[in-house]
Structures are given as structure tokens and as C-alpha cells.
PDB file of C-alpha atoms in Angstrom:
ATOM      1  CA  GLU A  99      81.804  99.792 139.129  1.00 40.00           C
ATOM      2  CA  LEU A 100      80.328  99.287 135.702  1.00 46.00           C
ATOM      3  CA  ASN A 101      77.517 101.382 134.349  1.00 48.00           C
ATOM      4  CA  LYS A 102      75.051  98.771 133.075  1.00 48.00           C
ATOM      5  CA  ASP A 103      72.767 101.055 131.109  1.00 51.00           C
ATOM      6  CA  ASP A 104      70.956 100.011 127.938  1.00 50.00           C
ATOM      7  CA  ALA A 105      73.610 101.442 125.622  1.00 48.00           C
ATOM      8  CA  MET A 106      76.340  99.446 127.334  1.00 50.00           C
ATOM      9  CA  LYS A 107      74.266  96.274 127.303  1.00 51.00           C
ATOM     10  CA  ASN A 108      73.908  96.566 123.551  1.00 52.00           C
ATOM     11  CA  LYS A 109      77.675  96.777 123.183  1.00 53.00           C
ATOM     12  CA  LYS A 110      78.779  94.118 125.649  1.00 49.00           C
ATOM     13  CA  THR A 111      78.154  90.571 126.748  1.00 50.00           C
ATOM     14  CA  TYR A 112      78.186  90.155 130.539  1.00 48.00           C
ATOM     15  CA  TRP A 113      79.266  87.133 132.481  1.00 50.00           C
ATOM     16  CA  GLY A 114      79.156  86.644 136.207  1.00 54.00           C
ATOM     17  CA  GLY A 115      79.265  89.371 138.789  1.00 54.00           C
ATOM     18  CA  ASP A 116      77.382  90.038 141.996  1.00 57.00           C
ATOM     19  CA  ARG A 117      77.983  92.021 145.192  1.00 55.00           C
ATOM     20  CA  THR A 118      81.070  90.009 146.051  1.00 57.00           C
ATOM     21  CA  ARG A 119      82.526  89.337 142.608  1.00 59.00           C
ATOM     22  CA  PRO A 120      83.418  91.741 139.788  1.00 60.00           C
ATOM     23  CA  SER A 121      81.662  91.560 136.425  1.00 63.00           C
ATOM     24  CA  TYR A 122      83.620  90.547 133.365  1.00 62.00           C
ATOM     25  CA  ILE A 123      82.896  92.205 130.035  1.00 66.00           C
ATOM     26  CA  PHE A 124      83.560  90.691 126.622  1.00 69.00           C
ATOM     27  CA  PRO A 125      83.530  92.890 123.507  1.00 71.00           C
ATOM     28  CA  ARG A 126      80.847  92.208 120.944  1.00 77.00           C
ATOM     29  CA  VAL A 127      82.382  90.872 117.721  1.00 82.00           C
ATOM     30  CA  THR A 128      80.875  92.560 114.653  1.00 85.00           C
ATOM     31  CA  LYS A 129      81.289  91.125 111.158  1.00 89.00           C
ATOM     32  CA  LYS A 130      82.551  93.630 108.599  1.00 91.00           C
ATOM     33  CA  LYS A 131      83.474  93.828 104.939  1.00 93.00           C
ATOM     34  CA  LEU A 132      87.002  95.045 104.192  1.00 95.00           C
ATOM     35  CA  THR A 133      87.682  96.897 100.949  1.00 96.00           C
ATOM     36  CA  ILE A 134      91.329  96.941  99.933  1.00 97.00           C
ATOM     37  CA  VAL A 135      92.067  99.682  97.396  1.00 97.00           C
ATOM     38  CA  LEU A 136      95.170  98.779  95.378  1.00 97.00           C
ATOM     39  CA  LEU A 137      96.096 102.172  93.947  1.00 96.00           C
ATOM     40  CA  GLU A 138      98.834 103.186  91.537  1.00 96.00           C
ATOM     41  CA  ASN A 139     100.601 106.277  92.906  1.00 95.00           C
ATOM     42  CA  THR A 140     101.336 108.048  89.616  1.00 94.00           C
ATOM     43  CA  LYS A 141     100.484 111.314  87.912  1.00 92.00           C
ATOM     44  CA  LYS A 142      97.459 109.712  86.228  1.00 92.00           C
ATOM     45  CA  SER A 143      96.038 108.827  89.621  1.00 93.00           C
ATOM     46  CA  ILE A 144      96.515 112.398  90.818  1.00 92.00           C
ATOM     47  CA  GLU A 145      94.611 113.639  87.761  1.00 91.00           C
ATOM     48  CA  ALA A 146      91.775 111.187  88.428  1.00 91.00           C
ATOM     49  CA  LYS A 147      91.701 111.693  92.212  1.00 92.00           C
ATOM     50  CA  GLY A 148      88.190 113.146  92.240  1.00 91.00           C
ATOM     51  CA  ILE A 149      86.705 110.130  90.486  1.00 90.00           C
ATOM     52  CA  ILE A 150      88.684 107.691  92.653  1.00 92.00           C
ATOM     53  CA  LEU A 151      87.240 109.361  95.748  1.00 92.00           C
ATOM     54  CA  LYS A 152      83.728 108.912  94.340  1.00 90.00           C
ATOM     55  CA  ILE A 153      84.344 105.158  94.261  1.00 89.00           C
ATOM     56  CA  ILE A 154      85.487 105.197  97.894  1.00 91.00           C
ATOM     57  CA  HIS A 155      82.648 107.433  99.072  1.00 90.00           C
ATOM     58  CA  ARG A 156      80.151 104.901  97.687  1.00 92.00           C
ATOM     59  CA  LEU A 157      81.386 102.244 100.080  1.00 93.00           C
ATOM     60  CA  VAL A 158      79.245 101.494 103.134  1.00 91.00           C
ATOM     61  CA  SER A 159      80.376 103.948 105.805  1.00 90.00           C
ATOM     62  CA  THR A 160      80.406 101.367 108.609  1.00 88.00           C
ATOM     63  CA  ASP A 161      82.613  98.924 106.681  1.00 92.00           C
ATOM     64  CA  LEU A 162      86.413  98.911 106.740  1.00 93.00           C
ATOM     65  CA  ILE A 163      88.959 100.179 104.220  1.00 95.00           C
ATOM     66  CA  CYS A 164      92.684  99.710 103.655  1.00 95.00           C
ATOM     67  CA  VAL A 165      94.554 101.572 100.907  1.00 96.00           C
ATOM     68  CA  ILE A 166      97.692 100.069  99.393  1.00 96.00           C
ATOM     69  CA  THR A 167      99.533 102.525  97.142  1.00 95.00           C
ATOM     70  CA  TYR A 168     102.344 101.520  94.834  1.00 96.00           C
ATOM     71  CA  GLY A 169     104.833 103.623  92.902  1.00 94.00           C
ATOM     72  CA  ASP A 170     108.575 103.239  93.492  1.00 92.00           C
ATOM     73  CA  ASN A 171     107.595 101.217  96.579  1.00 92.00           C
ATOM     74  CA  VAL A 172     104.523  99.817  98.274  1.00 95.00           C
ATOM     75  CA  LYS A 173     102.815 101.587 101.174  1.00 94.00           C
ATOM     76  CA  VAL A 174     100.082  99.983 103.268  1.00 95.00           C
ATOM     77  CA  ASN A 175      97.804 102.321 105.187  1.00 93.00           C
ATOM     78  CA  LYS A 176      96.039 101.448 108.426  1.00 91.00           C
ATOM     79  CA  VAL A 177      92.723  99.582 108.360  1.00 90.00           C
ATOM     80  CA  GLU A 178      89.936 101.933 109.442  1.00 90.00           C
ATOM     81  CA  LYS A 179      86.237 102.625 109.071  1.00 90.00           C
ATOM     82  CA  VAL A 180      85.180 104.119 105.750  1.00 93.00           C
ATOM     83  CA  SER A 181      83.407 106.856 107.727  1.00 92.00           C
ATOM     84  CA  THR A 182      86.689 108.031 109.279  1.00 91.00           C
ATOM     85  CA  PHE A 183      88.816 107.704 106.144  1.00 92.00           C
ATOM     86  CA  SER A 184      90.511 110.993 105.246  1.00 90.00           C
ATOM     87  CA  ASP A 185      90.772 111.939 101.568  1.00 88.00           C
ATOM     88  CA  LYS A 186      94.300 113.162 102.295  1.00 86.00           C
ATOM     89  CA  LYS A 187      95.372 109.563 102.931  1.00 83.00           C
ATOM     90  CA  LEU A 188      94.448 108.412  99.432  1.00 90.00           C
ATOM     91  CA  LEU A 189      97.654 109.255  97.556  1.00 89.00           C
ATOM     92  CA  ASP A 190     101.196 110.203  98.504  1.00 82.00           C
ATOM     93  CA  GLU A 191     101.353 113.331  96.341  1.00 82.00           C
ATOM     94  CA  ASN A 192     104.868 114.147  97.572  1.00 82.00           C
ATOM     95  CA  ASN A 193     106.170 110.880  96.157  1.00 82.00           C
ATOM     96  CA  VAL A 194     104.548 110.711  92.714  1.00 87.00           C
ATOM     97  CA  THR A 195     106.597 108.677  90.275  1.00 86.00           C
ATOM     98  CA  GLU A 196     106.483 107.169  86.807  1.00 88.00           C
ATOM     99  CA  ASN A 197     107.179 103.741  88.294  1.00 92.00           C
ATOM    100  CA  ALA A 198     104.339 101.432  89.256  1.00 95.00           C
ATOM    101  CA  CYS A 199     105.574  98.310  91.047  1.00 97.00           C
ATOM    102  CA  LEU A 200     102.323  96.392  90.658  1.00 97.00           C
ATOM    103  CA  TYR A 201     103.921  92.957  91.083  1.00 97.00           C
ATOM    104  CA  ASP A 202     105.479  94.012  94.392  1.00 97.00           C
ATOM    105  CA  ALA A 203     102.050  95.304  95.465  1.00 97.00           C
ATOM    106  CA  LEU A 204     100.359  91.975  94.664  1.00 98.00           C
ATOM    107  CA  LYS A 205     102.822  90.176  96.914  1.00 97.00           C
ATOM    108  CA  ILE A 206     102.068  92.615  99.755  1.00 97.00           C
ATOM    109  CA  LEU A 207      98.333  92.287  99.034  1.00 98.00           C
ATOM    110  CA  LYS A 208      98.547  88.551  99.727  1.00 97.00           C
ATOM    111  CA  LYS A 209     100.075  89.240 103.153  1.00 96.00           C
ATOM    112  CA  VAL A 210      97.396  91.802 104.000  1.00 95.00           C
ATOM    113  CA  VAL A 211      94.586  89.414 103.000  1.00 95.00           C
ATOM    114  CA  ILE A 212      96.063  86.563 105.067  1.00 92.00           C
ATOM    115  CA  ILE A 213      96.270  88.797 108.162  1.00 90.00           C
ATOM    116  CA  ALA A 214      92.778  90.247 107.634  1.00 88.00           C
ATOM    117  CA  ASP A 215      91.294  86.794 107.102  1.00 82.00           C
ATOM    118  CA  LYS A 216      92.470  85.506 110.497  1.00 74.00           C
ATOM    119  CA  LYS A 217      92.615  88.449 112.859  1.00 70.00           C
ATOM    120  CA  GLU A 218      89.997  90.135 114.994  1.00 73.00           C
ATOM    121  CA  LEU A 219      90.549  93.887 115.045  1.00 72.00           C
ATOM    122  CA  ASP A 220      90.011  96.135 118.039  1.00 71.00           C
ATOM    123  CA  GLU A 221      88.136  99.348 117.349  1.00 68.00           C
ATOM    124  CA  ASP A 222      90.253 102.425 118.026  1.00 63.00           C
ATOM    125  CA  PHE A 223      88.855 104.383 120.979  1.00 53.00           C
ATOM    126  CA  GLY A 224      85.900 102.031 121.162  1.00 62.00           C
ATOM    127  CA  ILE A 225      84.784  98.786 122.735  1.00 69.00           C
ATOM    128  CA  ASP A 226      83.885  96.600 119.753  1.00 75.00           C
ATOM    129  CA  LYS A 227      85.939  94.028 117.904  1.00 80.00           C
ATOM    130  CA  TYR A 228      85.673  93.481 114.154  1.00 83.00           C
ATOM    131  CA  LYS A 229      85.851  90.160 112.329  1.00 87.00           C
ATOM    132  CA  ILE A 230      86.298  90.494 108.581  1.00 91.00           C
ATOM    133  CA  ASP A 231      83.969  88.086 106.808  1.00 90.00           C
ATOM    134  CA  SER A 232      84.396  89.323 103.225  1.00 94.00           C
ATOM    135  CA  ILE A 233      87.014  91.237 101.259  1.00 95.00           C
ATOM    136  CA  ASP A 234      86.747  93.349  98.113  1.00 96.00           C
ATOM    137  CA  VAL A 235      89.953  94.175  96.260  1.00 97.00           C
ATOM    138  CA  ILE A 236      89.617  97.219  93.999  1.00 96.00           C
ATOM    139  CA  GLY A 237      92.624  97.897  91.793  1.00 96.00           C
ATOM    140  CA  ILE A 238      92.992 101.291  90.111  1.00 95.00           C
ATOM    141  CA  GLY A 239      95.760 102.171  87.674  1.00 95.00           C
ATOM    142  CA  SER A 240      97.336 101.453  84.332  1.00 94.00           C
ATOM    143  CA  GLY A 241      97.504  97.716  85.011  1.00 94.00           C
ATOM    144  CA  LEU A 242     101.147  97.725  83.942  1.00 95.00           C
ATOM    145  CA  ASP A 243     104.221  97.047  86.037  1.00 96.00           C
ATOM    146  CA  VAL A 244     107.278  99.287  86.030  1.00 94.00           C
ATOM    147  CA  GLY A 245     110.122  98.721  88.473  1.00 92.00           C
ATOM    148  CA  SER A 246     109.074  95.699  90.555  1.00 96.00           C
ATOM    149  CA  LYS A 247     111.592  93.407  92.191  1.00 96.00           C
ATOM    150  CA  VAL A 248     109.039  90.581  92.142  1.00 96.00           C
ATOM    151  CA  LYS A 249     108.775  88.606  88.896  1.00 97.00           C
ATOM    152  CA  VAL A 250     105.446  88.341  87.098  1.00 97.00           C
ATOM    153  CA  GLU A 251     105.191  84.588  87.774  1.00 97.00           C
ATOM    154  CA  GLU A 252     105.512  85.116  91.531  1.00 97.00           C
ATOM    155  CA  ALA A 253     102.997  87.988  91.435  1.00 97.00           C
ATOM    156  CA  ILE A 254     100.435  85.817  89.640  1.00 97.00           C
ATOM    157  CA  GLU A 255     100.992  83.004  92.138  1.00 97.00           C
ATOM    158  CA  CYS A 256     100.464  85.401  95.059  1.00 97.00           C
ATOM    159  CA  PHE A 257      97.281  86.746  93.497  1.00 97.00           C
ATOM    160  CA  GLU A 258      95.996  83.216  92.857  1.00 97.00           C
ATOM    161  CA  ASP A 259      96.364  82.580  96.601  1.00 96.00           C
ATOM    162  CA  VAL A 260      94.213  85.657  97.237  1.00 96.00           C
ATOM    163  CA  LEU A 261      91.589  84.475  94.744  1.00 95.00           C
ATOM    164  CA  SER A 262      91.505  81.008  96.306  1.00 94.00           C
ATOM    165  CA  LYS A 263      90.118  82.396  99.557  1.00 90.00           C
ATOM    166  CA  LYS A 264      86.366  82.343  99.941  1.00 86.00           C
ATOM    167  CA  ASP A 265      84.441  85.605 100.087  1.00 91.00           C
ATOM    168  CA  VAL A 266      87.126  87.570  98.205  1.00 95.00           C
ATOM    169  CA  ASP A 267      85.968  89.604  95.205  1.00 96.00           C
ATOM    170  CA  THR A 268      88.353  91.426  92.851  1.00 96.00           C
ATOM    171  CA  LYS A 269      87.961  94.133  90.245  1.00 96.00           C
ATOM    172  CA  TYR A 270      90.313  96.493  88.448  1.00 96.00           C
ATOM    173  CA  PHE A 271      89.637  99.914  86.915  1.00 94.00           C
ATOM    174  CA  CYS A 272      92.105 100.600  84.097  1.00 94.00           C
ATOM    175  CA  PHE A 273      93.023 104.097  82.972  1.00 92.00           C
ATOM    176  CA  SER A 274      92.835 102.775  79.413  1.00 89.00           C
ATOM    177  CA  GLU A 275      91.116  99.869  77.674  1.00 90.00           C
ATOM    178  CA  ASP A 276      94.462  99.113  76.013  1.00 91.00           C
ATOM    179  CA  THR A 277      95.690  97.305  79.138  1.00 92.00           C
ATOM    180  CA  PHE A 278      92.692  95.008  79.710  1.00 94.00           C
ATOM    181  CA  LYS A 279      94.684  92.010  78.471  1.00 94.00           C
ATOM    182  CA  GLU A 280      97.550  92.601  80.930  1.00 94.00           C
ATOM    183  CA  VAL A 281      95.178  92.966  83.877  1.00 95.00           C
ATOM    184  CA  ALA A 282      93.201  89.867  82.864  1.00 95.00           C
ATOM    185  CA  SER A 283      96.420  87.841  82.693  1.00 95.00           C
ATOM    186  CA  LEU A 284      97.054  88.639  86.377  1.00 96.00           C
ATOM    187  CA  GLY A 285      93.713  87.077  87.331  1.00 95.00           C
ATOM    188  CA  PHE A 286      91.368  89.975  88.183  1.00 96.00           C
ATOM    189  CA  ARG A 287      87.805  88.682  87.859  1.00 91.00           C
ATOM    190  CA  SER A 288      86.212  91.970  86.820  1.00 94.00           C
ATOM    191  CA  ILE A 289      87.863  94.650  84.679  1.00 94.00           C
ATOM    192  CA  GLY A 290      86.554  98.018  83.559  1.00 91.00           C
ATOM    193  CA  ALA A 291      87.703 101.166  81.836  1.00 84.00           C
ATOM    194  CA  PHE A 292      88.344 104.129  84.105  1.00 71.00           C
ATOM    195  CA  PRO A 293      86.630 106.472  84.343  1.00 55.00           C
ATOM    196  CA  SER A 294      83.396 104.850  83.277  1.00 48.00           C
ATOM    197  CA  LYS A 295      79.739 105.817  83.177  1.00 46.00           C
ATOM    198  CA  LYS A 296      79.082 103.461  86.102  1.00 45.00           C
ATOM    199  CA  VAL A 297      81.278 105.459  88.485  1.00 39.00           C
TER     200      VAL A 297
END
């Protein structure tokens, strides 16, 4: 038998149910913002880890985060609440490389955005569902590609598909102002030097 206390009523929507019939419970769907951090997994990122974490810690704790790291290959971490995100998950320090397959990462980013845009997510160990209604893409790195299998033309096309979706905002923090032009050519709408006084 269900415990219909006030806390449960706030979480659930009830339908039906009396002494002869069971009650059915539907999870409340909560709208969330998803921040996708597109992070270069290189030595420069390791050196700037403290400042990168400051960016992440400024995100709203109840929103969702997904970190995509790229070095020799692309790794997509699980979507989770910002409040439960572990700093240890930020970089793969055992696999630091001089390569930065940014174009490969942009192709994977498109797939992640498509999935996030359509799917309702179940809360781990909870009773809510999340519907992502806006997405922020934050790129951090040199802005240069080294070692991708994907060609630059395909990467730009994939990123244009991401930009074409409503409620998607993109920005990129470059390690150096020297690569602003390269990042702009990919289509990022906002570009800044990293670290900056705004961080």
C-alpha cells in the first residue's frame, strides 16, 4: 500500500485507486538544463584543472551535466546532476595525450544532443523524470584538431546541426587567443580566452 503523505504527493501524480483497485503513480516530469562540457584531455587541461572546475561549480546544482573528453579518442561520461558530479570524473589523467581529436568529438556531440533533445531521463535512485528543455555546450581547449578521423567539413556540418536546434547555446574557452579564428570557423557563437577575468 502506498504512503500518500505530503512529500509523496509533491513528487507524484495519482490516478485512480480505491479500496478495491490499486493506485497508479506517474513520475513528475521536471524540466532541466543540460550543460555539455566538451573538454580537451591534454596536459594544458590538467594544468588548468582548477579553473575548469570553477566554471563547472558555477552551474546550477540542480541542473544536469555531461562531460565529453577528447584526446586520442572521445569519451562520453554519464549524464548526472551537477550536485553529484565528482571532480575526479573531469579528466582522464591516466590517458593524457598530445592529440586532440576535436572533429571526432563534434560528431559525437551531435549524437549526444539528438538523444538529449528527445529522451526523458529517469533519476537514479529517485522517482522523478527529467526532460531537457535547453542545452549549453561549453568547449574548453586549444580549439585545434590533432588526430581526428573525421574531416573538418563533416565536423562543421555536424556542429551546424547542433546549432540549428532551438534552445542550444554554445561557447568555447580557448587556452590562447591565437586560436580564436579556428574556433570561430567551426561555428561556436561565443569565444573567450582562457583563463579570463570573468571566470
